[in-house]
mmCIF file of C-alpha atoms and ligand atoms in Angstrom:
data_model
loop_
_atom_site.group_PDB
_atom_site.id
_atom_site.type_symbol
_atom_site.label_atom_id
_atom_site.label_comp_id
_atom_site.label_asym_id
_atom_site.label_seq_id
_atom_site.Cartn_x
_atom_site.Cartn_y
_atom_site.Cartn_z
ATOM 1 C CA UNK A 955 36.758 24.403 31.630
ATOM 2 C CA UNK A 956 38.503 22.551 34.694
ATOM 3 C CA UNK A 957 40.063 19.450 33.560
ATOM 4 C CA UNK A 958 37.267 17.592 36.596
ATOM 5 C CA UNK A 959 34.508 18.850 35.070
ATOM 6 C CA UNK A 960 35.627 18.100 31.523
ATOM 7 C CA UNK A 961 36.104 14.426 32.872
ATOM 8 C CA UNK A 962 33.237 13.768 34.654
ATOM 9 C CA UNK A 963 31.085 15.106 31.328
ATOM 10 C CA UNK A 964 32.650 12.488 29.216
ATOM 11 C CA UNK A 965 33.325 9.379 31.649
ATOM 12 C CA UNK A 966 30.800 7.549 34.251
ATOM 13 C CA UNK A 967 33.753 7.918 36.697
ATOM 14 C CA UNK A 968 32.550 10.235 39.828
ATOM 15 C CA UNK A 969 34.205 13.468 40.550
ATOM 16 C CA UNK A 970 35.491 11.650 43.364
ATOM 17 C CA UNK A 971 37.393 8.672 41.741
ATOM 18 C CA UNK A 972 38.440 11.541 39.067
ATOM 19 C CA UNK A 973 40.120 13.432 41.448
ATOM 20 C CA UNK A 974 42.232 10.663 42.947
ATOM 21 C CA UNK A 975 43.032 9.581 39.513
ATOM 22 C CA UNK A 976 43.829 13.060 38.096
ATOM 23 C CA UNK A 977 46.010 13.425 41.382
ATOM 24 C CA UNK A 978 47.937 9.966 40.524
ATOM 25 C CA UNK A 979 49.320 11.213 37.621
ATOM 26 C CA UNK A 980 46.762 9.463 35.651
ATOM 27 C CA UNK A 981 45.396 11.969 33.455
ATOM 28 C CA UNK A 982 47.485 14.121 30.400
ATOM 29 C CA UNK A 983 47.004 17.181 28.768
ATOM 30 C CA UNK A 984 49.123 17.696 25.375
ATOM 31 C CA UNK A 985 51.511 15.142 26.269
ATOM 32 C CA UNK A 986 52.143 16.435 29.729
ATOM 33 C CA UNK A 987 50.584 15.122 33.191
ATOM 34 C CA UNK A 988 48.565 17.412 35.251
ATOM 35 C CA UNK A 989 47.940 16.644 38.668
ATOM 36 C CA UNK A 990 45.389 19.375 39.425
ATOM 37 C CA UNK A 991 42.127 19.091 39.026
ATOM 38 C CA UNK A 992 41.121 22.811 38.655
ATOM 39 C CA UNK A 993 43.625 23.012 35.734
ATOM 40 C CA UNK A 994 41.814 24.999 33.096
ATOM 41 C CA UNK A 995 41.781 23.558 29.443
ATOM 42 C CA UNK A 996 40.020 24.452 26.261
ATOM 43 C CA UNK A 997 37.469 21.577 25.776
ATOM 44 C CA UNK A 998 37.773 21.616 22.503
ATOM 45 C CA UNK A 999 41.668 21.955 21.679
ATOM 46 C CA UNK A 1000 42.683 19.936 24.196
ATOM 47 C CA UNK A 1001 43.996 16.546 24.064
ATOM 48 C CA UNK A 1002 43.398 14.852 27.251
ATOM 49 C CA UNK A 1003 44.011 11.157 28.021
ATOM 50 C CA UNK A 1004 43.183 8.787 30.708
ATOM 51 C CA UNK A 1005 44.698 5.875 31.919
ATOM 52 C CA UNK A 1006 46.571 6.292 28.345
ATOM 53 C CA UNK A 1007 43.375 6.417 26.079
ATOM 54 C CA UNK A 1008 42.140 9.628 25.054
ATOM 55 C CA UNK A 1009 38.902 11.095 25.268
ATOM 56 C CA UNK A 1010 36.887 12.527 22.903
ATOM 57 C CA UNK A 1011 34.722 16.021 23.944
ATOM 58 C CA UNK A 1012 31.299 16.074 23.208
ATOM 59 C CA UNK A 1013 29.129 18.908 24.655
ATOM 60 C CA UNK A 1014 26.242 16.333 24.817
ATOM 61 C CA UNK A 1015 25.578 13.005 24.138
ATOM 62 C CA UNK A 1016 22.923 11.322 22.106
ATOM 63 C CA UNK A 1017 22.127 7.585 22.657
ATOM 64 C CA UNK A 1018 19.531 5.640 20.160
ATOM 65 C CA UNK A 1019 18.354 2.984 22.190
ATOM 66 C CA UNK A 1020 15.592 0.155 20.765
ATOM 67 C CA UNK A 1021 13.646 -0.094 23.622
ATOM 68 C CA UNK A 1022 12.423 -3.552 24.832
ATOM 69 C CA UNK A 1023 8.843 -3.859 26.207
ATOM 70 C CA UNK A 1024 8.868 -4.703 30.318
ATOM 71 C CA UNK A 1025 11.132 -1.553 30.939
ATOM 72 C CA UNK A 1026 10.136 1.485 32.383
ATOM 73 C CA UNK A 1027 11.011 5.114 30.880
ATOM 74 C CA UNK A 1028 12.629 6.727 33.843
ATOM 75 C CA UNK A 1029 15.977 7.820 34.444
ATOM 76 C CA UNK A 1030 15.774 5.407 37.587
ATOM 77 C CA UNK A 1031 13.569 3.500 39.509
ATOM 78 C CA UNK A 1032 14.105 1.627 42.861
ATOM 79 C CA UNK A 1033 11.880 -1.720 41.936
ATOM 80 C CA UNK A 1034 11.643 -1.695 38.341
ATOM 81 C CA UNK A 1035 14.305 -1.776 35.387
ATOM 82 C CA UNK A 1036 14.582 1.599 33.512
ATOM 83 C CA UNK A 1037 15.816 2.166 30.291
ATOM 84 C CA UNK A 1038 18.748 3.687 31.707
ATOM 85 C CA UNK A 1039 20.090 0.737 33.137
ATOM 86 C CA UNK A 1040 20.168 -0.912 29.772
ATOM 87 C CA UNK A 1041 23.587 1.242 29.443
ATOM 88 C CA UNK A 1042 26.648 -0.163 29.468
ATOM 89 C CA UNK A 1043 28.032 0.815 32.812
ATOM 90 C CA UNK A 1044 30.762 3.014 31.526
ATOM 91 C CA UNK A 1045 28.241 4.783 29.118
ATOM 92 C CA UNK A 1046 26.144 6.253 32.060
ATOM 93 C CA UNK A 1047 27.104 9.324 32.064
ATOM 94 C CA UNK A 1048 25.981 12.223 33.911
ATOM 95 C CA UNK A 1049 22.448 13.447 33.429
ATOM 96 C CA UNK A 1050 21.351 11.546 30.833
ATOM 97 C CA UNK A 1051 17.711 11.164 30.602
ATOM 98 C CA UNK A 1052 15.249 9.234 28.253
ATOM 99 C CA UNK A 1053 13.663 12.308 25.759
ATOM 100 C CA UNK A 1054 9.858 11.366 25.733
ATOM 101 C CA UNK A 1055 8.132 8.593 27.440
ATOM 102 C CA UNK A 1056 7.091 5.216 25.836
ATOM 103 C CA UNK A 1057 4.407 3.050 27.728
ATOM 104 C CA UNK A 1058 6.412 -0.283 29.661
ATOM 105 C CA UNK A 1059 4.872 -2.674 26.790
ATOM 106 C CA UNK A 1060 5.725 0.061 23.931
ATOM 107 C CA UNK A 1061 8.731 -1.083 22.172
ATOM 108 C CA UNK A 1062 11.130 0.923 20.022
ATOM 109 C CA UNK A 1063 12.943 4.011 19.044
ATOM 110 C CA UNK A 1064 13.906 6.244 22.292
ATOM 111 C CA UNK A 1065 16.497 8.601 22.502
ATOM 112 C CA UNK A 1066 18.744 8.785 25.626
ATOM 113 C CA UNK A 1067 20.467 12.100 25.952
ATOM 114 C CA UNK A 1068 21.902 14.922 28.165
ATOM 115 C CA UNK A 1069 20.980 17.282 25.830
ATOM 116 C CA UNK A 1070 17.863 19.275 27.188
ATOM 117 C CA UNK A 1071 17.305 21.872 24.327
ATOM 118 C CA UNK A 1072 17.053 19.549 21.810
ATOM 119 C CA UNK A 1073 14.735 17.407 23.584
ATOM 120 C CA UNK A 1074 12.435 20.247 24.074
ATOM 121 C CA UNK A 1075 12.422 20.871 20.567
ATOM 122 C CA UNK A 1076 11.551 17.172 19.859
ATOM 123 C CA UNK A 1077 8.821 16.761 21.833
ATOM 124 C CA UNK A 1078 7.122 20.303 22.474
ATOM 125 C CA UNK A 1079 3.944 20.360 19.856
ATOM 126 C CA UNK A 1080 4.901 23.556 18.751
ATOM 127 C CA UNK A 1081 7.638 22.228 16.924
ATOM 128 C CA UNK A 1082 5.722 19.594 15.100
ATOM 129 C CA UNK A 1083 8.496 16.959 14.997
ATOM 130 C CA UNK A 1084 6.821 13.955 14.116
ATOM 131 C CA UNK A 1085 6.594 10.257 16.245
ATOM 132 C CA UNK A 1086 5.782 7.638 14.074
ATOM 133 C CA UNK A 1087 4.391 3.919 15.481
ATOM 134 C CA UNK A 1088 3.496 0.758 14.226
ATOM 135 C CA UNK A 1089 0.647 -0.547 15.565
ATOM 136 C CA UNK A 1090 -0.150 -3.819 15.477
ATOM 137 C CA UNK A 1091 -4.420 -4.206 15.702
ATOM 138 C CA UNK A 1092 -6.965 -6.935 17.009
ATOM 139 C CA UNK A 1093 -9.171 -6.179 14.282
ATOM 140 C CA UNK A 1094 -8.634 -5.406 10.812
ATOM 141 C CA UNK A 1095 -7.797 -1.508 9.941
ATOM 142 C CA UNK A 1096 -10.369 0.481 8.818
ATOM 143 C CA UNK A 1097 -10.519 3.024 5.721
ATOM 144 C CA UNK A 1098 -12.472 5.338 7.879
ATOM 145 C CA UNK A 1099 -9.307 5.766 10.625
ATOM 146 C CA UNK A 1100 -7.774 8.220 7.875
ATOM 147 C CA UNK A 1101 -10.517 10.592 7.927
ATOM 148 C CA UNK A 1102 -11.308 10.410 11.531
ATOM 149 C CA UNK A 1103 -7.298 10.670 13.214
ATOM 150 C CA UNK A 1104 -7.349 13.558 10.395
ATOM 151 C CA UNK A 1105 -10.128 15.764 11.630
ATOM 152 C CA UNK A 1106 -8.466 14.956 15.986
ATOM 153 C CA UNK A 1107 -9.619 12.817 17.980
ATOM 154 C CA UNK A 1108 -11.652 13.602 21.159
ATOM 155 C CA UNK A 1109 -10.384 11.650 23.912
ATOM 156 C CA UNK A 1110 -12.686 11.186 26.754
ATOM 157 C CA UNK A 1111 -11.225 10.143 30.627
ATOM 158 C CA UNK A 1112 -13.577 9.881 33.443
ATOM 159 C CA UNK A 1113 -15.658 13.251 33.010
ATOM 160 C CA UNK A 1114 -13.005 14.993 30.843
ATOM 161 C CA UNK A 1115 -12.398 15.635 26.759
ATOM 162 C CA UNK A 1116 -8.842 16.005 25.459
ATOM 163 C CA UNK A 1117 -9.137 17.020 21.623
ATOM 164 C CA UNK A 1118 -5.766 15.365 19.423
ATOM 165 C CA UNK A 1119 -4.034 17.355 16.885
ATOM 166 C CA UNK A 1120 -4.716 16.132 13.495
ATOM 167 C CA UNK A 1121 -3.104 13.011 13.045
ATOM 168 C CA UNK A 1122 -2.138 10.885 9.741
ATOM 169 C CA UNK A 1123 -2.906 6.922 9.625
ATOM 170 C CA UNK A 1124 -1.915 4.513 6.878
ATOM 171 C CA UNK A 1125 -2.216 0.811 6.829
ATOM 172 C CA UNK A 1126 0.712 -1.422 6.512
ATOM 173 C CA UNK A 1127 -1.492 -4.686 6.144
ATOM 174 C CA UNK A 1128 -4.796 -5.708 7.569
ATOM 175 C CA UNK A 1129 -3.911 -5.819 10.862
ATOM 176 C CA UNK A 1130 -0.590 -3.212 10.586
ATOM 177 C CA UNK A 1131 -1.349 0.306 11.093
ATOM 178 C CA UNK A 1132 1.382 3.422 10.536
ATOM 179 C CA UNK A 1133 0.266 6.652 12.764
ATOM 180 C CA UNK A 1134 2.059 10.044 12.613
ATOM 181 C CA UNK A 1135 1.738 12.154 15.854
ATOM 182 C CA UNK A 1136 2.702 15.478 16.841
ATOM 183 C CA UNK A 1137 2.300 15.122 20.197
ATOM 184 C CA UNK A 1138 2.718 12.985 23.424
ATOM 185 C CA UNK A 1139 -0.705 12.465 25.407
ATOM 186 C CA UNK A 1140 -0.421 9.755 27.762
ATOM 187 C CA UNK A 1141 -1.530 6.446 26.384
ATOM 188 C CA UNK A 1142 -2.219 8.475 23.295
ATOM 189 C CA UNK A 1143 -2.121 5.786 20.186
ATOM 190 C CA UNK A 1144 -3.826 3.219 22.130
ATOM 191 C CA UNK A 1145 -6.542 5.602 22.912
ATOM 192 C CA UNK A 1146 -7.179 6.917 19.933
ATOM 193 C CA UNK A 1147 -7.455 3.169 18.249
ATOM 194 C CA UNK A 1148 -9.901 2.742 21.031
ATOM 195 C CA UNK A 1149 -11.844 5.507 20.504
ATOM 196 C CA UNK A 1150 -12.039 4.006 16.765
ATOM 197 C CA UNK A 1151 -13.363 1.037 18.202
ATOM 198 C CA UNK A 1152 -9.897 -0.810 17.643
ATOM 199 C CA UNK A 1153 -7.703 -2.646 20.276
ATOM 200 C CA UNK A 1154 -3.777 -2.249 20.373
ATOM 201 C CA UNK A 1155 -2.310 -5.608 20.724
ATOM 202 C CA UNK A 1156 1.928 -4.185 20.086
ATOM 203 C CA UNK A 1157 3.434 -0.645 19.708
ATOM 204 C CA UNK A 1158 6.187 0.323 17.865
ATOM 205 C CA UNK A 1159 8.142 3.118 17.686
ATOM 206 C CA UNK A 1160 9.745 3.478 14.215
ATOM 207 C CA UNK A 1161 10.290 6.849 13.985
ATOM 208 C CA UNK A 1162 10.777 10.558 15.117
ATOM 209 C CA UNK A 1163 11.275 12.850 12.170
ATOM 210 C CA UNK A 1164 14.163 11.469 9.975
ATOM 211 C CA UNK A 1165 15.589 9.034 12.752
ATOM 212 C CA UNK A 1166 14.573 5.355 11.942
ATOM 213 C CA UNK A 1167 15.006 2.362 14.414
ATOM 214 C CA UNK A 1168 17.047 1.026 12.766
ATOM 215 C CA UNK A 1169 16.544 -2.715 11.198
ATOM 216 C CA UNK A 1170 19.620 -4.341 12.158
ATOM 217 C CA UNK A 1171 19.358 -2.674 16.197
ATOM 218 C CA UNK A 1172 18.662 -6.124 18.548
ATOM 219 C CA UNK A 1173 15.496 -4.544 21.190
ATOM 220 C CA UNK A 1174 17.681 -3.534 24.289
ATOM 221 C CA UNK A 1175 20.789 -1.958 21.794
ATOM 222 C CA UNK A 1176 21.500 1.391 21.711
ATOM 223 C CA UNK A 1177 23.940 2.940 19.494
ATOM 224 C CA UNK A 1178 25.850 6.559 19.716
ATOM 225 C CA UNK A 1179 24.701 9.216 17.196
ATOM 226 C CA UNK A 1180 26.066 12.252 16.925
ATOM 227 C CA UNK A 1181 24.681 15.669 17.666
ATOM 228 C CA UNK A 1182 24.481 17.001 13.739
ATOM 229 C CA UNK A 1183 22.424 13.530 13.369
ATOM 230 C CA UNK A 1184 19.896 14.301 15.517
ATOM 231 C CA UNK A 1185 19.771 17.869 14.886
ATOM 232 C CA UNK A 1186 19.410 17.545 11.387
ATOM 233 C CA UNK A 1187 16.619 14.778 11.670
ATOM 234 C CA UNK A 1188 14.350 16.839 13.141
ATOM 235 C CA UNK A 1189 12.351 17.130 10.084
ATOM 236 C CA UNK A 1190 9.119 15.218 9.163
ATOM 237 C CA UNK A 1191 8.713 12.697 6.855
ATOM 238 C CA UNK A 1192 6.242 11.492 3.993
ATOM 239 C CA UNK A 1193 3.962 8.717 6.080
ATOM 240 C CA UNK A 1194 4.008 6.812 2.980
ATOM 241 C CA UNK A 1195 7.711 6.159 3.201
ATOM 242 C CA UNK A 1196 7.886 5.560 6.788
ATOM 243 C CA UNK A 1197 4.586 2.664 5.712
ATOM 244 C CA UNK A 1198 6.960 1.235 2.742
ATOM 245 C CA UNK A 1199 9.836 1.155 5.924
ATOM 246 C CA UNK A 1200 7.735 -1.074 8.218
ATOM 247 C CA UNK A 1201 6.522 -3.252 5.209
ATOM 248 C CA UNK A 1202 10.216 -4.029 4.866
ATOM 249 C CA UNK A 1203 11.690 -4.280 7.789
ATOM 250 C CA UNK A 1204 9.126 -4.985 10.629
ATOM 251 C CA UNK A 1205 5.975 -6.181 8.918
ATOM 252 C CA UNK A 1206 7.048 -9.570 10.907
ATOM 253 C CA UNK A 1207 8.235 -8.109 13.843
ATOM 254 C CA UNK A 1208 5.627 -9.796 15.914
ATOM 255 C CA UNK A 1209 4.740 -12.722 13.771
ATOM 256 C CA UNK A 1210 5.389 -15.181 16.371
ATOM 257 C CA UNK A 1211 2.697 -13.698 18.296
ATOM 258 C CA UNK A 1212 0.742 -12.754 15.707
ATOM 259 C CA UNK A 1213 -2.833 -14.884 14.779
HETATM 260 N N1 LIG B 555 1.087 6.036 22.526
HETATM 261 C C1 LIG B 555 0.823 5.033 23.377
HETATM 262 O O1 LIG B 555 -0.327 4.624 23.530
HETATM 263 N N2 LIG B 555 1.848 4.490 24.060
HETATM 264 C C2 LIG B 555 3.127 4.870 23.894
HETATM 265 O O2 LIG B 555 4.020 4.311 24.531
HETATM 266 C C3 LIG B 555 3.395 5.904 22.991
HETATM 267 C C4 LIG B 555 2.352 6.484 22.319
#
């Protein structure tokens, strides 16, 4: 790989500013500088610094971001904030891109990443990796949800029908509602709870597959996770222990606006 593009993969500097610095001695490979940037190196044997610190290779990168509500999901955006921009200026590296959309009010777990094969597999329906939300409900959960999110959901818009996947739904608490989903229509939990005659006040994301947002991650942090993380997550969970999750860590994550 050219020492440029091996750079530019793993910095937010432009191939531009790269160039100049490779070409001021800036840059070293094993020990030695290189002042060409079409020098060929292996990627993953090399040790290559910059400005004196060395940087680590990573074919792609994988951010875990808890998203805030009032942010768009959009790589950018030229009047509104995007989630993108919630990275740290030298984290913003080339073609990252949020995996999956959450609504502007949604809140919770999204994964940044520049890694388009594995956000395929999380999101197509064919591979069944689960989402899991919290919702939090105007009016007291229902027994009756279980049965009906399990047999799908018809969805009606203007004159059309969209029929859900079979869908799991536990209650958290009277007003707290866990639902598994296997897919991404637009709007889709807050539809479905409306279809049920139920209003969505908040939605959380808590979950996809074995990833949790995790309890201690302020909304707007993101942490790095590693390839073999994600990739290994991508398994679905028991909704009863993603339920007995939320009862301990966000069953009061909106109590200040809650009734
Ligand atoms: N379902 C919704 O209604 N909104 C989201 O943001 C995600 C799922």
């Amino acid at each position: 790989m050219r020492l440029d593009r091996f750079l530019s993969g793993q910095t937010a500097f432009s191939r531009k500013e790269l160039t100049a610095m490779i070409r001021s001695g800036a840059v070293t490979v094993g020990g030695a500088v290189i002042r060409k940037p079409e020098s060929q190196i292996d990627p993953e044997q090399a040790v290559v610094t910059l400005r004196g610190e060395q940087i680590a290779y990573a074919a792609h990168h994988y951010y875990l971001l808890h998203k805030p509500a009032g942010v768009i999901t959009a790589s950018r955006d030229p009047k509104q904030k995007t989630v993108l921009d919630l990275l740290r200026p030298e984290d913003r590296l080339p073609n990252l891109f949020p995996s999956g959309r959450l609504d502007i009010d949604t809140e919770g777990l999204l994964l940044i990443t520049d890694d388009g094969a594995l956000s395929h597999q999380m999101l197509s329906p064919k591979h069944h990796v689960a989402k899991y939300y919290l919702a939090r409900l105007a009016e007291p959960f229902r027994e009756e949800y279980t049965e009906l999110f399990r047999r799908g959901m018809i969805l009606r818009e203007g004159d059309g029908e969209e029929l859900c996947q079979p869908a799991e739904c536990r209650a958290v608490s009277a007003h707290l509602a866990v639902l598994e989903l296997h897919e991404g229509k637009y709007h889709q939990v807050k539809r479905m709870f409306a279809a049920a005659g139920n209003h969505v006040e908040n939605l959380l994301r808590v979950g996809i597959g074995e990833l949790r947002l995790p309890p201690d991650l302020a909304s707007g942090s993101y942490l790095h996770i590693f390839n073999k993380d994600v990739y290994s997550a991508l398994r679905n969970s028991d909704i009863s222990e993603v339920c007995a999750f939320c009862a301990e860590y966000y069953s009061s994550y909106w109590i200040k606006d809650c009734k």
